JSON list of C-alpha atoms in Angstrom, two decimals:
[
{"chain": "A", "resi": 1, "resn": "UNK", "atom": "CA", "xyz": [61.36, 9.03, 5.20]},
{"chain": "A", "resi": 2, "resn": "UNK", "atom": "CA", "xyz": [59.40, 9.44, 1.95]},
{"chain": "A", "resi": 3, "resn": "UNK", "atom": "CA", "xyz": [57.16, 6.59, 2.79]},
{"chain": "A", "resi": 4, "resn": "UNK", "atom": "CA", "xyz": [56.51, 8.11, 6.53]},
{"chain": "A", "resi": 5, "resn": "UNK", "atom": "CA", "xyz": [55.39, 11.39, 4.82]},
{"chain": "A", "resi": 6, "resn": "UNK", "atom": "CA", "xyz": [52.88, 9.87, 2.07]},
{"chain": "A", "resi": 7, "resn": "UNK", "atom": "CA", "xyz": [51.52, 8.00, 5.30]},
{"chain": "A", "resi": 8, "resn": "UNK", "atom": "CA", "xyz": [51.10, 11.38, 7.17]},
{"chain": "A", "resi": 9, "resn": "UNK", "atom": "CA", "xyz": [49.41, 12.87, 3.81]},
{"chain": "A", "resi": 10, "resn": "UNK", "atom": "CA", "xyz": [47.05, 10.30, 3.80]},
{"chain": "A", "resi": 11, "resn": "UNK", "atom": "CA", "xyz": [45.90, 10.48, 7.53]},
{"chain": "A", "resi": 12, "resn": "UNK", "atom": "CA", "xyz": [42.95, 13.00, 7.19]},
{"chain": "A", "resi": 13, "resn": "UNK", "atom": "CA", "xyz": [40.11, 13.50, 9.62]},
{"chain": "A", "resi": 14, "resn": "UNK", "atom": "CA", "xyz": [36.52, 13.68, 8.99]},
{"chain": "A", "resi": 15, "resn": "UNK", "atom": "CA", "xyz": [36.57, 16.96, 7.93]},
{"chain": "A", "resi": 16, "resn": "UNK", "atom": "CA", "xyz": [39.79, 16.52, 5.53]},
{"chain": "A", "resi": 17, "resn": "UNK", "atom": "CA", "xyz": [42.45, 17.88, 7.78]},
{"chain": "A", "resi": 18, "resn": "UNK", "atom": "CA", "xyz": [46.21, 16.45, 8.16]},
{"chain": "A", "resi": 19, "resn": "UNK", "atom": "CA", "xyz": [46.11, 14.72, 11.79]},
{"chain": "A", "resi": 20, "resn": "UNK", "atom": "CA", "xyz": [49.00, 14.94, 14.14]},
{"chain": "A", "resi": 21, "resn": "UNK", "atom": "CA", "xyz": [49.64, 12.47, 17.12]},
{"chain": "A", "resi": 22, "resn": "UNK", "atom": "CA", "xyz": [50.43, 15.35, 19.00]},
{"chain": "A", "resi": 23, "resn": "UNK", "atom": "CA", "xyz": [47.14, 17.19, 18.73]},
{"chain": "A", "resi": 24, "resn": "UNK", "atom": "CA", "xyz": [45.19, 13.77, 19.62]},
{"chain": "A", "resi": 25, "resn": "UNK", "atom": "CA", "xyz": [43.91, 13.27, 23.35]},
{"chain": "A", "resi": 26, "resn": "UNK", "atom": "CA", "xyz": [45.20, 9.33, 22.95]},
{"chain": "A", "resi": 27, "resn": "UNK", "atom": "CA", "xyz": [48.93, 10.14, 22.20]},
{"chain": "A", "resi": 28, "resn": "UNK", "atom": "CA", "xyz": [50.39, 8.25, 25.15]},
{"chain": "A", "resi": 29, "resn": "UNK", "atom": "CA", "xyz": [48.47, 4.92, 23.25]},
{"chain": "A", "resi": 30, "resn": "UNK", "atom": "CA", "xyz": [50.88, 5.36, 20.35]},
{"chain": "A", "resi": 31, "resn": "UNK", "atom": "CA", "xyz": [53.88, 4.43, 22.68]},
{"chain": "A", "resi": 32, "resn": "UNK", "atom": "CA", "xyz": [51.85, 1.23, 23.66]},
{"chain": "A", "resi": 33, "resn": "UNK", "atom": "CA", "xyz": [50.89, 0.13, 20.09]},
{"chain": "A", "resi": 34, "resn": "UNK", "atom": "CA", "xyz": [47.61, 0.53, 20.78]},
{"chain": "A", "resi": 35, "resn": "UNK", "atom": "CA", "xyz": [47.11, 3.48, 17.80]},
{"chain": "A", "resi": 36, "resn": "UNK", "atom": "CA", "xyz": [49.03, 4.22, 14.98]},
{"chain": "A", "resi": 37, "resn": "UNK", "atom": "CA", "xyz": [48.83, 7.06, 12.65]},
{"chain": "A", "resi": 38, "resn": "UNK", "atom": "CA", "xyz": [47.77, 6.11, 9.01]},
{"chain": "A", "resi": 39, "resn": "UNK", "atom": "CA", "xyz": [46.62, 2.55, 10.08]},
{"chain": "A", "resi": 40, "resn": "UNK", "atom": "CA", "xyz": [44.96, 2.74, 13.60]},
{"chain": "A", "resi": 41, "resn": "UNK", "atom": "CA", "xyz": [43.27, 5.97, 14.60]},
{"chain": "A", "resi": 42, "resn": "UNK", "atom": "CA", "xyz": [40.22, 7.21, 15.55]},
{"chain": "A", "resi": 43, "resn": "UNK", "atom": "CA", "xyz": [40.50, 10.38, 14.37]},
{"chain": "A", "resi": 44, "resn": "UNK", "atom": "CA", "xyz": [41.05, 9.22, 10.84]},
{"chain": "A", "resi": 45, "resn": "UNK", "atom": "CA", "xyz": [38.13, 9.58, 8.29]},
{"chain": "A", "resi": 46, "resn": "UNK", "atom": "CA", "xyz": [38.59, 6.17, 6.97]},
{"chain": "A", "resi": 47, "resn": "UNK", "atom": "CA", "xyz": [36.48, 3.09, 8.20]},
{"chain": "A", "resi": 48, "resn": "UNK", "atom": "CA", "xyz": [38.96, 0.52, 8.48]},
{"chain": "A", "resi": 49, "resn": "UNK", "atom": "CA", "xyz": [41.51, 2.80, 10.54]},
{"chain": "A", "resi": 50, "resn": "UNK", "atom": "CA", "xyz": [38.82, 3.62, 12.98]},
{"chain": "A", "resi": 51, "resn": "UNK", "atom": "CA", "xyz": [37.62, 0.34, 13.29]},
{"chain": "A", "resi": 52, "resn": "UNK", "atom": "CA", "xyz": [41.18, -1.05, 13.60]},
{"chain": "A", "resi": 53, "resn": "UNK", "atom": "CA", "xyz": [41.17, 1.47, 16.81]},
{"chain": "A", "resi": 54, "resn": "UNK", "atom": "CA", "xyz": [38.30, 0.41, 18.45]},
{"chain": "A", "resi": 55, "resn": "UNK", "atom": "CA", "xyz": [39.60, -3.42, 17.96]},
{"chain": "A", "resi": 56, "resn": "UNK", "atom": "CA", "xyz": [42.43, -2.41, 19.84]},
{"chain": "A", "resi": 57, "resn": "UNK", "atom": "CA", "xyz": [40.66, -0.36, 22.37]},
{"chain": "A", "resi": 58, "resn": "UNK", "atom": "CA", "xyz": [37.05, -1.42, 22.85]},
{"chain": "A", "resi": 59, "resn": "UNK", "atom": "CA", "xyz": [36.91, 0.09, 26.41]},
{"chain": "A", "resi": 60, "resn": "UNK", "atom": "CA", "xyz": [37.15, 3.64, 24.47]},
{"chain": "A", "resi": 61, "resn": "UNK", "atom": "CA", "xyz": [34.32, 3.21, 21.96]},
{"chain": "A", "resi": 62, "resn": "UNK", "atom": "CA", "xyz": [31.57, 4.45, 24.70]},
{"chain": "A", "resi": 63, "resn": "UNK", "atom": "CA", "xyz": [33.20, 7.95, 24.44]},
{"chain": "A", "resi": 64, "resn": "UNK", "atom": "CA", "xyz": [32.78, 7.85, 20.91]},
{"chain": "A", "resi": 65, "resn": "UNK", "atom": "CA", "xyz": [29.10, 7.14, 20.78]},
{"chain": "A", "resi": 66, "resn": "UNK", "atom": "CA", "xyz": [27.82, 10.86, 20.23]},
{"chain": "A", "resi": 67, "resn": "UNK", "atom": "CA", "xyz": [30.88, 12.10, 18.06]},
{"chain": "A", "resi": 68, "resn": "UNK", "atom": "CA", "xyz": [30.18, 14.26, 14.80]},
{"chain": "A", "resi": 69, "resn": "UNK", "atom": "CA", "xyz": [31.52, 11.85, 12.12]},
{"chain": "A", "resi": 70, "resn": "UNK", "atom": "CA", "xyz": [28.84, 9.22, 11.58]},
{"chain": "A", "resi": 71, "resn": "UNK", "atom": "CA", "xyz": [31.66, 6.68, 10.74]},
{"chain": "A", "resi": 72, "resn": "UNK", "atom": "CA", "xyz": [33.11, 6.91, 14.33]},
{"chain": "A", "resi": 73, "resn": "UNK", "atom": "CA", "xyz": [29.57, 6.25, 15.89]},
{"chain": "A", "resi": 74, "resn": "UNK", "atom": "CA", "xyz": [28.88, 3.37, 13.78]},
{"chain": "A", "resi": 75, "resn": "UNK", "atom": "CA", "xyz": [32.06, 1.47, 14.57]},
{"chain": "A", "resi": 76, "resn": "UNK", "atom": "CA", "xyz": [31.63, 2.82, 18.35]},
{"chain": "A", "resi": 77, "resn": "UNK", "atom": "CA", "xyz": [28.13, 0.96, 18.52]},
{"chain": "A", "resi": 78, "resn": "UNK", "atom": "CA", "xyz": [29.88, -2.13, 16.87]},
{"chain": "A", "resi": 79, "resn": "UNK", "atom": "CA", "xyz": [32.09, -2.33, 19.91]},
{"chain": "A", "resi": 80, "resn": "UNK", "atom": "CA", "xyz": [30.64, -0.46, 22.85]},
{"chain": "A", "resi": 81, "resn": "UNK", "atom": "CA", "xyz": [28.40, -2.23, 25.55]},
{"chain": "A", "resi": 82, "resn": "UNK", "atom": "CA", "xyz": [24.91, -3.22, 24.32]},
{"chain": "A", "resi": 83, "resn": "UNK", "atom": "CA", "xyz": [23.63, -1.56, 27.40]},
{"chain": "A", "resi": 84, "resn": "UNK", "atom": "CA", "xyz": [24.58, 1.75, 25.96]},
{"chain": "A", "resi": 85, "resn": "UNK", "atom": "CA", "xyz": [22.85, 1.00, 22.48]},
{"chain": "A", "resi": 86, "resn": "UNK", "atom": "CA", "xyz": [19.18, 1.90, 23.40]},
{"chain": "A", "resi": 87, "resn": "UNK", "atom": "CA", "xyz": [20.51, 5.56, 23.56]},
{"chain": "A", "resi": 88, "resn": "UNK", "atom": "CA", "xyz": [21.46, 5.32, 19.52]},
{"chain": "A", "resi": 89, "resn": "UNK", "atom": "CA", "xyz": [17.88, 3.65, 18.68]},
{"chain": "A", "resi": 90, "resn": "UNK", "atom": "CA", "xyz": [16.91, 7.73, 17.38]},
{"chain": "A", "resi": 91, "resn": "UNK", "atom": "CA", "xyz": [20.47, 8.52, 15.96]},
{"chain": "A", "resi": 92, "resn": "UNK", "atom": "CA", "xyz": [20.30, 10.70, 12.74]},
{"chain": "A", "resi": 93, "resn": "UNK", "atom": "CA", "xyz": [22.38, 8.44, 10.67]},
{"chain": "A", "resi": 94, "resn": "UNK", "atom": "CA", "xyz": [20.94, 5.17, 9.76]},
{"chain": "A", "resi": 95, "resn": "UNK", "atom": "CA", "xyz": [24.03, 3.28, 9.28]},
{"chain": "A", "resi": 96, "resn": "UNK", "atom": "CA", "xyz": [24.24, 3.94, 13.06]},
{"chain": "A", "resi": 97, "resn": "UNK", "atom": "CA", "xyz": [20.69, 2.52, 13.54]},
{"chain": "A", "resi": 98, "resn": "UNK", "atom": "CA", "xyz": [21.26, -0.44, 11.26]},
{"chain": "A", "resi": 99, "resn": "UNK", "atom": "CA", "xyz": [24.47, -1.07, 13.89]},
{"chain": "A", "resi": 100, "resn": "UNK", "atom": "CA", "xyz": [21.71, -0.80, 16.97]},
{"chain": "A", "resi": 101, "resn": "UNK", "atom": "CA", "xyz": [19.63, -3.07, 15.19]},
{"chain": "A", "resi": 102, "resn": "UNK", "atom": "CA", "xyz": [22.48, -5.85, 14.52]},
{"chain": "A", "resi": 103, "resn": "UNK", "atom": "CA", "xyz": [23.71, -5.71, 18.06]},
{"chain": "A", "resi": 104, "resn": "UNK", "atom": "CA", "xyz": [20.69, -5.00, 20.60]},
{"chain": "A", "resi": 105, "resn": "UNK", "atom": "CA", "xyz": [18.73, -7.96, 21.33]},
{"chain": "A", "resi": 106, "resn": "UNK", "atom": "CA", "xyz": [15.89, -9.00, 19.08]},
{"chain": "A", "resi": 107, "resn": "UNK", "atom": "CA", "xyz": [13.45, -7.73, 22.03]},
{"chain": "A", "resi": 108, "resn": "UNK", "atom": "CA", "xyz": [14.46, -4.36, 21.73]},
{"chain": "A", "resi": 109, "resn": "UNK", "atom": "CA", "xyz": [14.47, -3.52, 18.56]},
{"chain": "A", "resi": 110, "resn": "UNK", "atom": "CA", "xyz": [10.69, -3.20, 17.54]},
{"chain": "A", "resi": 111, "resn": "UNK", "atom": "CA", "xyz": [10.59, 0.26, 17.03]},
{"chain": "A", "resi": 112, "resn": "UNK", "atom": "CA", "xyz": [12.89, 0.26, 13.87]},
{"chain": "A", "resi": 113, "resn": "UNK", "atom": "CA", "xyz": [10.28, -2.02, 12.25]},
{"chain": "A", "resi": 114, "resn": "UNK", "atom": "CA", "xyz": [8.83, 1.37, 10.96]},
{"chain": "A", "resi": 115, "resn": "UNK", "atom": "CA", "xyz": [12.17, 3.26, 10.49]},
{"chain": "A", "resi": 116, "resn": "UNK", "atom": "CA", "xyz": [12.18, 5.36, 7.37]},
{"chain": "A", "resi": 117, "resn": "UNK", "atom": "CA", "xyz": [15.53, 3.81, 5.77]},
{"chain": "A", "resi": 118, "resn": "UNK", "atom": "CA", "xyz": [15.19, 0.56, 4.17]},
{"chain": "A", "resi": 119, "resn": "UNK", "atom": "CA", "xyz": [18.58, -0.45, 5.34]},
{"chain": "A", "resi": 120, "resn": "UNK", "atom": "CA", "xyz": [17.65, -0.39, 8.87]},
{"chain": "A", "resi": 121, "resn": "UNK", "atom": "CA", "xyz": [14.12, -2.53, 8.47]},
{"chain": "A", "resi": 122, "resn": "UNK", "atom": "CA", "xyz": [16.62, -5.27, 6.61]},
{"chain": "A", "resi": 123, "resn": "UNK", "atom": "CA", "xyz": [18.70, -5.32, 9.44]},
{"chain": "A", "resi": 124, "resn": "UNK", "atom": "CA", "xyz": [15.71, -5.47, 11.57]},
{"chain": "A", "resi": 125, "resn": "UNK", "atom": "CA", "xyz": [14.39, -8.13, 9.39]},
{"chain": "A", "resi": 126, "resn": "UNK", "atom": "CA", "xyz": [17.79, -10.22, 9.77]},
{"chain": "A", "resi": 127, "resn": "UNK", "atom": "CA", "xyz": [17.33, -10.56, 13.57]},
{"chain": "A", "resi": 128, "resn": "UNK", "atom": "CA", "xyz": [13.45, -10.81, 14.31]},
{"chain": "A", "resi": 129, "resn": "UNK", "atom": "CA", "xyz": [11.79, -14.20, 14.67]},
{"chain": "A", "resi": 130, "resn": "UNK", "atom": "CA", "xyz": [8.45, -15.66, 14.09]},
{"chain": "A", "resi": 131, "resn": "UNK", "atom": "CA", "xyz": [5.05, -13.76, 13.94]},
{"chain": "A", "resi": 132, "resn": "UNK", "atom": "CA", "xyz": [7.47, -10.81, 14.49]},
{"chain": "A", "resi": 133, "resn": "UNK", "atom": "CA", "xyz": [8.58, -10.48, 11.02]},
{"chain": "A", "resi": 134, "resn": "UNK", "atom": "CA", "xyz": [4.93, -10.98, 9.04]},
{"chain": "A", "resi": 135, "resn": "UNK", "atom": "CA", "xyz": [4.58, -7.04, 9.34]},
{"chain": "A", "resi": 136, "resn": "UNK", "atom": "CA", "xyz": [7.69, -6.96, 7.14]},
{"chain": "A", "resi": 137, "resn": "UNK", "atom": "CA", "xyz": [6.06, -9.31, 4.38]},
{"chain": "A", "resi": 138, "resn": "UNK", "atom": "CA", "xyz": [4.23, -5.97, 3.08]},
{"chain": "A", "resi": 139, "resn": "UNK", "atom": "CA", "xyz": [7.21, -3.35, 3.63]},
{"chain": "A", "resi": 140, "resn": "UNK", "atom": "CA", "xyz": [7.16, -0.83, 0.56]},
{"chain": "A", "resi": 141, "resn": "UNK", "atom": "CA", "xyz": [10.90, -2.02, -0.04]},
{"chain": "A", "resi": 142, "resn": "UNK", "atom": "CA", "xyz": [11.31, -5.23, -1.82]},
{"chain": "A", "resi": 143, "resn": "UNK", "atom": "CA", "xyz": [14.33, -5.90, -0.32]},
{"chain": "A", "resi": 144, "resn": "UNK", "atom": "CA", "xyz": [12.96, -5.70, 3.15]},
{"chain": "A", "resi": 145, "resn": "UNK", "atom": "CA", "xyz": [10.63, -8.26, 2.00]},
{"chain": "A", "resi": 146, "resn": "UNK", "atom": "CA", "xyz": [13.07, -10.32, 0.70]},
{"chain": "A", "resi": 147, "resn": "UNK", "atom": "CA", "xyz": [14.85, -10.66, 3.84]},
{"chain": "A", "resi": 148, "resn": "UNK", "atom": "CA", "xyz": [11.35, -11.06, 5.75]},
{"chain": "A", "resi": 149, "resn": "UNK", "atom": "CA", "xyz": [10.76, -13.86, 3.38]},
{"chain": "A", "resi": 150, "resn": "UNK", "atom": "CA", "xyz": [13.86, -15.66, 4.12]},
{"chain": "A", "resi": 151, "resn": "UNK", "atom": "CA", "xyz": [13.01, -15.96, 7.85]},
{"chain": "A", "resi": 152, "resn": "UNK", "atom": "CA", "xyz": [9.12, -15.82, 8.57]},
{"chain": "A", "resi": 153, "resn": "UNK", "atom": "CA", "xyz": [7.20, -18.97, 9.53]},
{"chain": "A", "resi": 154, "resn": "UNK", "atom": "CA", "xyz": [6.41, -20.85, 6.30]},
{"chain": "A", "resi": 155, "resn": "UNK", "atom": "CA", "xyz": [2.65, -20.70, 7.09]},
{"chain": "A", "resi": 156, "resn": "UNK", "atom": "CA", "xyz": [3.04, -16.88, 6.70]},
{"chain": "A", "resi": 157, "resn": "UNK", "atom": "CA", "xyz": [4.59, -16.89, 2.94]},
{"chain": "A", "resi": 158, "resn": "UNK", "atom": "CA", "xyz": [1.26, -17.51, 1.65]},
{"chain": "A", "resi": 159, "resn": "UNK", "atom": "CA", "xyz": [0.57, -13.94, 1.82]},
{"chain": "A", "resi": 160, "resn": "UNK", "atom": "CA", "xyz": [3.93, -13.10, -0.32]},
{"chain": "A", "resi": 161, "resn": "UNK", "atom": "CA", "xyz": [2.94, -15.65, -3.33]},
{"chain": "A", "resi": 162, "resn": "UNK", "atom": "CA", "xyz": [1.55, -12.87, -5.30]},
{"chain": "A", "resi": 163, "resn": "UNK", "atom": "CA", "xyz": [3.95, -10.39, -4.20]},
{"chain": "A", "resi": 164, "resn": "UNK", "atom": "CA", "xyz": [4.75, -7.83, -7.31]},
{"chain": "A", "resi": 165, "resn": "UNK", "atom": "CA", "xyz": [8.41, -8.31, -7.07]},
{"chain": "A", "resi": 166, "resn": "UNK", "atom": "CA", "xyz": [9.87, -11.37, -8.80]},
{"chain": "A", "resi": 167, "resn": "UNK", "atom": "CA", "xyz": [12.73, -11.64, -6.69]},
{"chain": "A", "resi": 168, "resn": "UNK", "atom": "CA", "xyz": [10.67, -12.02, -3.63]},
{"chain": "A", "resi": 169, "resn": "UNK", "atom": "CA", "xyz": [8.30, -14.53, -4.89]},
{"chain": "A", "resi": 170, "resn": "UNK", "atom": "CA", "xyz": [11.67, -16.88, -5.84]},
{"chain": "A", "resi": 171, "resn": "UNK", "atom": "CA", "xyz": [12.51, -16.47, -2.26]},
{"chain": "A", "resi": 172, "resn": "UNK", "atom": "CA", "xyz": [9.11, -17.89, -1.18]},
{"chain": "A", "resi": 173, "resn": "UNK", "atom": "CA", "xyz": [9.52, -20.85, -3.52]},
{"chain": "A", "resi": 174, "resn": "UNK", "atom": "CA", "xyz": [12.80, -21.37, -2.61]},
{"chain": "A", "resi": 175, "resn": "UNK", "atom": "CA", "xyz": [10.84, -22.20, 0.94]},
{"chain": "A", "resi": 176, "resn": "UNK", "atom": "CA", "xyz": [7.34, -23.11, 0.83]},
{"chain": "A", "resi": 177, "resn": "UNK", "atom": "CA", "xyz": [6.27, -26.79, 0.60]},
{"chain": "A", "resi": 178, "resn": "UNK", "atom": "CA", "xyz": [3.86, -29.14, -0.88]},
{"chain": "A", "resi": 179, "resn": "UNK", "atom": "CA", "xyz": [0.30, -27.65, -1.85]},
{"chain": "A", "resi": 180, "resn": "UNK", "atom": "CA", "xyz": [1.43, -23.96, -1.50]},
{"chain": "A", "resi": 181, "resn": "UNK", "atom": "CA", "xyz": [5.06, -24.73, -3.94]},
{"chain": "A", "resi": 182, "resn": "UNK", "atom": "CA", "xyz": [2.55, -26.38, -6.29]},
{"chain": "A", "resi": 183, "resn": "UNK", "atom": "CA", "xyz": [0.40, -23.12, -6.54]},
{"chain": "A", "resi": 184, "resn": "UNK", "atom": "CA", "xyz": [3.34, -21.84, -7.74]},
{"chain": "A", "resi": 185, "resn": "UNK", "atom": "CA", "xyz": [3.35, -23.68, -10.77]},
{"chain": "A", "resi": 186, "resn": "UNK", "atom": "CA", "xyz": [0.98, -20.77, -11.90]},
{"chain": "A", "resi": 187, "resn": "UNK", "atom": "CA", "xyz": [3.61, -17.89, -11.30]},
{"chain": "A", "resi": 188, "resn": "UNK", "atom": "CA", "xyz": [3.80, -15.48, -14.32]},
{"chain": "A", "resi": 189, "resn": "UNK", "atom": "CA", "xyz": [7.83, -15.61, -14.13]},
{"chain": "A", "resi": 190, "resn": "UNK", "atom": "CA", "xyz": [9.34, -18.28, -15.75]},
{"chain": "A", "resi": 191, "resn": "UNK", "atom": "CA", "xyz": [12.44, -18.38, -13.19]},
{"chain": "A", "resi": 192, "resn": "UNK", "atom": "CA", "xyz": [10.01, -18.72, -10.04]},
{"chain": "A", "resi": 193, "resn": "UNK", "atom": "CA", "xyz": [8.66, -22.02, -12.22]},
{"chain": "A", "resi": 194, "resn": "UNK", "atom": "CA", "xyz": [11.94, -23.23, -12.63]},
{"chain": "A", "resi": 195, "resn": "UNK", "atom": "CA", "xyz": [12.67, -23.34, -8.68]},
{"chain": "A", "resi": 196, "resn": "UNK", "atom": "CA", "xyz": [9.10, -24.81, -8.57]},
{"chain": "A", "resi": 197, "resn": "UNK", "atom": "CA", "xyz": [9.98, -27.48, -11.12]},
{"chain": "A", "resi": 198, "resn": "UNK", "atom": "CA", "xyz": [13.26, -28.30, -9.06]},
{"chain": "A", "resi": 199, "resn": "UNK", "atom": "CA", "xyz": [11.43, -28.84, -5.87]},
{"chain": "A", "resi": 200, "resn": "UNK", "atom": "CA", "xyz": [8.01, -30.40, -6.58]},
{"chain": "A", "resi": 201, "resn": "UNK", "atom": "CA", "xyz": [7.77, -34.29, -6.21]},
{"chain": "A", "resi": 202, "resn": "UNK", "atom": "CA", "xyz": [8.24, -35.90, -9.35]},
{"chain": "A", "resi": 203, "resn": "UNK", "atom": "CA", "xyz": [4.61, -37.04, -9.31]},
{"chain": "A", "resi": 204, "resn": "UNK", "atom": "CA", "xyz": [3.86, -33.36, -9.17]},
{"chain": "A", "resi": 205, "resn": "UNK", "atom": "CA", "xyz": [5.22, -32.17, -12.16]},
{"chain": "A", "resi": 206, "resn": "UNK", "atom": "CA", "xyz": [2.85, -32.55, -15.04]},
{"chain": "A", "resi": 207, "resn": "UNK", "atom": "CA", "xyz": [1.05, -29.24, -14.84]},
{"chain": "A", "resi": 208, "resn": "UNK", "atom": "CA", "xyz": [4.91, -27.76, -15.82]},
{"chain": "A", "resi": 209, "resn": "UNK", "atom": "CA", "xyz": [5.72, -30.30, -18.50]},
{"chain": "A", "resi": 210, "resn": "UNK", "atom": "CA", "xyz": [4.09, -28.39, -21.29]},
{"chain": "A", "resi": 211, "resn": "UNK", "atom": "CA", "xyz": [5.06, -25.25, -19.78]},
{"chain": "A", "resi": 212, "resn": "UNK", "atom": "CA", "xyz": [5.87, -22.38, -22.42]},
{"chain": "A", "resi": 213, "resn": "UNK", "atom": "CA", "xyz": [9.17, -21.58, -21.13]},
{"chain": "A", "resi": 214, "resn": "UNK", "atom": "CA", "xyz": [11.77, -24.15, -22.16]},
{"chain": "A", "resi": 215, "resn": "UNK", "atom": "CA", "xyz": [13.93, -23.40, -19.02]},
{"chain": "A", "resi": 216, "resn": "UNK", "atom": "CA", "xyz": [10.83, -25.06, -17.12]},
{"chain": "A", "resi": 217, "resn": "UNK", "atom": "CA", "xyz": [10.43, -27.57, -19.04]},
{"chain": "A", "resi": 218, "resn": "UNK", "atom": "CA", "xyz": [14.19, -28.79, -19.06]},
{"chain": "A", "resi": 219, "resn": "UNK", "atom": "CA", "xyz": [13.91, -28.41, -15.15]},
{"chain": "A", "resi": 220, "resn": "UNK", "atom": "CA", "xyz": [10.95, -30.86, -15.37]},
{"chain": "A", "resi": 221, "resn": "UNK", "atom": "CA", "xyz": [12.81, -33.42, -17.95]},
{"chain": "A", "resi": 222, "resn": "UNK", "atom": "CA", "xyz": [15.70, -33.55, -15.26]},
{"chain": "A", "resi": 223, "resn": "UNK", "atom": "CA", "xyz": [13.30, -34.66, -12.80]},
{"chain": "A", "resi": 224, "resn": "UNK", "atom": "CA", "xyz": [10.13, -36.00, -14.34]},
{"chain": "A", "resi": 225, "resn": "UNK", "atom": "CA", "xyz": [8.81, -39.77, -14.14]},
{"chain": "A", "resi": 226, "resn": "UNK", "atom": "CA", "xyz": [8.55, -42.02, -17.49]},
{"chain": "A", "resi": 227, "resn": "UNK", "atom": "CA", "xyz": [4.85, -40.35, -18.19]},
{"chain": "A", "resi": 228, "resn": "UNK", "atom": "CA", "xyz": [6.24, -37.09, -18.46]},
{"chain": "A", "resi": 229, "resn": "UNK", "atom": "CA", "xyz": [9.24, -38.00, -20.25]},
{"chain": "A", "resi": 230, "resn": "UNK", "atom": "CA", "xyz": [7.23, -40.08, -22.74]},
{"chain": "A", "resi": 231, "resn": "UNK", "atom": "CA", "xyz": [5.90, -36.48, -23.55]},
{"chain": "A", "resi": 232, "resn": "UNK", "atom": "CA", "xyz": [9.14, -34.32, -23.53]},
{"chain": "A", "resi": 233, "resn": "UNK", "atom": "CA", "xyz": [10.56, -37.14, -25.69]},
{"chain": "A", "resi": 234, "resn": "UNK", "atom": "CA", "xyz": [8.80, -35.15, -28.42]},
{"chain": "A", "resi": 235, "resn": "UNK", "atom": "CA", "xyz": [9.77, -31.34, -27.34]},
{"chain": "A", "resi": 236, "resn": "UNK", "atom": "CA", "xyz": [10.63, -29.10, -30.15]},
{"chain": "A", "resi": 237, "resn": "UNK", "atom": "CA", "xyz": [14.01, -28.12, -28.05]},
{"chain": "A", "resi": 238, "resn": "UNK", "atom": "CA", "xyz": [16.55, -30.70, -28.78]},
{"chain": "A", "resi": 239, "resn": "UNK", "atom": "CA", "xyz": [18.36, -30.51, -25.59]},
{"chain": "A", "resi": 240, "resn": "UNK", "atom": "CA", "xyz": [15.02, -31.35, -23.66]},
{"chain": "A", "resi": 241, "resn": "UNK", "atom": "CA", "xyz": [13.78, -34.08, -26.06]},
{"chain": "A", "resi": 242, "resn": "UNK", "atom": "CA", "xyz": [17.44, -35.67, -25.95]},
{"chain": "A", "resi": 243, "resn": "UNK", "atom": "CA", "xyz": [17.46, -35.36, -22.11]},
{"chain": "A", "resi": 244, "resn": "UNK", "atom": "CA", "xyz": [14.03, -37.14, -21.93]},
{"chain": "A", "resi": 245, "resn": "UNK", "atom": "CA", "xyz": [14.67, -39.92, -24.40]},
{"chain": "A", "resi": 246, "resn": "UNK", "atom": "CA", "xyz": [18.28, -40.56, -22.51]},
{"chain": "A", "resi": 247, "resn": "UNK", "atom": "CA", "xyz": [16.38, -40.87, -19.08]},
{"chain": "A", "resi": 248, "resn": "UNK", "atom": "CA", "xyz": [13.72, -42.92, -20.61]},
{"chain": "A", "resi": 249, "resn": "UNK", "atom": "CA", "xyz": [16.74, -45.13, -21.89]},
{"chain": "A", "resi": 250, "resn": "UNK", "atom": "CA", "xyz": [18.30, -45.43, -18.66]},
{"chain": "A", "resi": 251, "resn": "UNK", "atom": "CA", "xyz": [15.00, -46.22, -16.61]},
{"chain": "A", "resi": 252, "resn": "UNK", "atom": "CA", "xyz": [14.11, -49.19, -19.20]},
{"chain": "A", "resi": 253, "resn": "UNK", "atom": "CA", "xyz": [17.55, -50.67, -19.08]},
{"chain": "A", "resi": 254, "resn": "UNK", "atom": "CA", "xyz": [17.56, -50.73, -14.95]},
{"chain": "A", "resi": 255, "resn": "UNK", "atom": "CA", "xyz": [14.27, -52.23, -15.17]},
{"chain": "A", "resi": 256, "resn": "UNK", "atom": "CA", "xyz": [15.90, -55.26, -17.51]},
{"chain": "A", "resi": 257, "resn": "UNK", "atom": "CA", "xyz": [18.55, -55.81, -14.93]}
]
């Protein structure tokens, strides 16, 4: 009985009021095992309990798309038919709009590209394809730009080579190729240049061989050809010079065999 009482005390609605099955319009479902106070309940304020309810009773989600508690609307939108979701494109709660962006066909979420909330625009960037992502490369929020950079066409990423946010440029460096990647060898952030050093072809690493940052030179030493290794063998950082010498010795041994 004590454990049951504790569950009852934990079962509160979104306004902090205690819940009772007797007050619920779904009381008849309890006997069928489709809801359970404290674990599977649409009237509860806890996200997991509401989600558990809709997992078992997805056919009821449509009834709750206009519920006053935003968590209920979010989870109802997660489980309801997508044909009902366009009505929520203008929902006042960003979490609801983000859920709509994740579930509606990408062709229907265009209006949310200019949503005032970054989390909604991130959800949009995670869904759009091709040229539709290009406007988000200049979004005011760097998190949106990161999401767009990870999916935008490679030829569009030239617009992001000089993004003011280092994390965005790192994402760019992980995707671009050829001359565009080589251009990023001049990036002001050493961690961007490390990524460039890890991805450029062996023969294109020379510009990074004399980099001011030891992390960049170490990345070069891991991949460079003999000519660059010969220079790095005299690097003032022992770890770099040792790596360069070791690789040169291995290359010489292999050549003799």
